[in-house]
């Protein structure tokens, strides 16, 4: 019998919000510095890995939604227990909670690095961590509808930034895009990997899906969210290649943020500070979502009330963030997290889809034989 879990009507939200949830979680902190690692491998063909990564995400979203459609209002934590049994299911759930926890701490470390670089040079990491953990706690306590609404708000508060890049857009050098298709397959593959670990985050569909009202529309809305984020990445990549030289792209870390350095308004003296503030709003949905997922996982595994899990995890994350205050440490930690994310977002969904198909087919045959 398939897993059945009754979701209270007051917790459900309109399916179209999946567009903003997927796009916000995909963009997040990655949009600030994705160009450099991709360009190191693919050079002027770096726009190709962006498109390939978007297609790969599209395929993975398909397998995720097809898996979810086999169950009734069940999230990934419930699916694990259903198809793998309670013990193995909880082990897999614990792995996912650990994964989400690593992502959350990596987000805090990256946010700290941006704030320290562009705004407050001597700020302590615990201050940044405390601020974002507090905001995340507040939204998580509000419930899944508040989280979905925050993603919706963050989308419209930040996406307009792409349209103020008039000066870089009007000063592109077409020679920077030539010759086309010069990069080898190996270089494009390496660039695609770097891009793939940037567009991840759509796997949160495993957990938001049960709370949607019109589940038949979720896949299309998720596709649209992925398309919007892919177009945003493609736009910024093409803009960066055409505006900056190859040497600048290989040297600069926060390429997207540096694009705004040349944007000036007569009534604003420090427009870049405003941009950094908006970037923090852009990152907030990621922090909120992953804290919610971690607390939800702890609740499912240990039977702990979710609010107590939020308190416990918040303290753990605050203490864990204290170990990452230098760029080499942050970079090394991010590489580990990104490798894990690649497996969780692109490989595991395909495996789980096949496994659940086989599971239900064997179960159906067993019921027929009895």
mmCIF file of N, CA and C in Angstrom, residues 3 182 237:
data_model
loop_
_atom_site.group_PDB
_atom_site.id
_atom_site.type_symbol
_atom_site.label_atom_id
_atom_site.label_comp_id
_atom_site.label_asym_id
_atom_site.label_seq_id
_atom_site.Cartn_x
_atom_site.Cartn_y
_atom_site.Cartn_z
ATOM 1 N N UNK A 3 2.275 5.044 0.592
ATOM 2 C CA UNK A 3 2.280 5.902 1.767
ATOM 3 C C UNK A 3 1.191 6.956 1.657
ATOM 4 N N UNK A 182 35.566 26.267 -29.486
ATOM 5 C CA UNK A 182 36.994 25.953 -29.501
ATOM 6 C C UNK A 182 37.378 25.009 -28.362
ATOM 7 N N UNK A 237 26.379 35.114 -17.578
ATOM 8 C CA UNK A 237 27.592 34.534 -18.155
ATOM 9 C C UNK A 237 27.956 35.231 -19.465
#
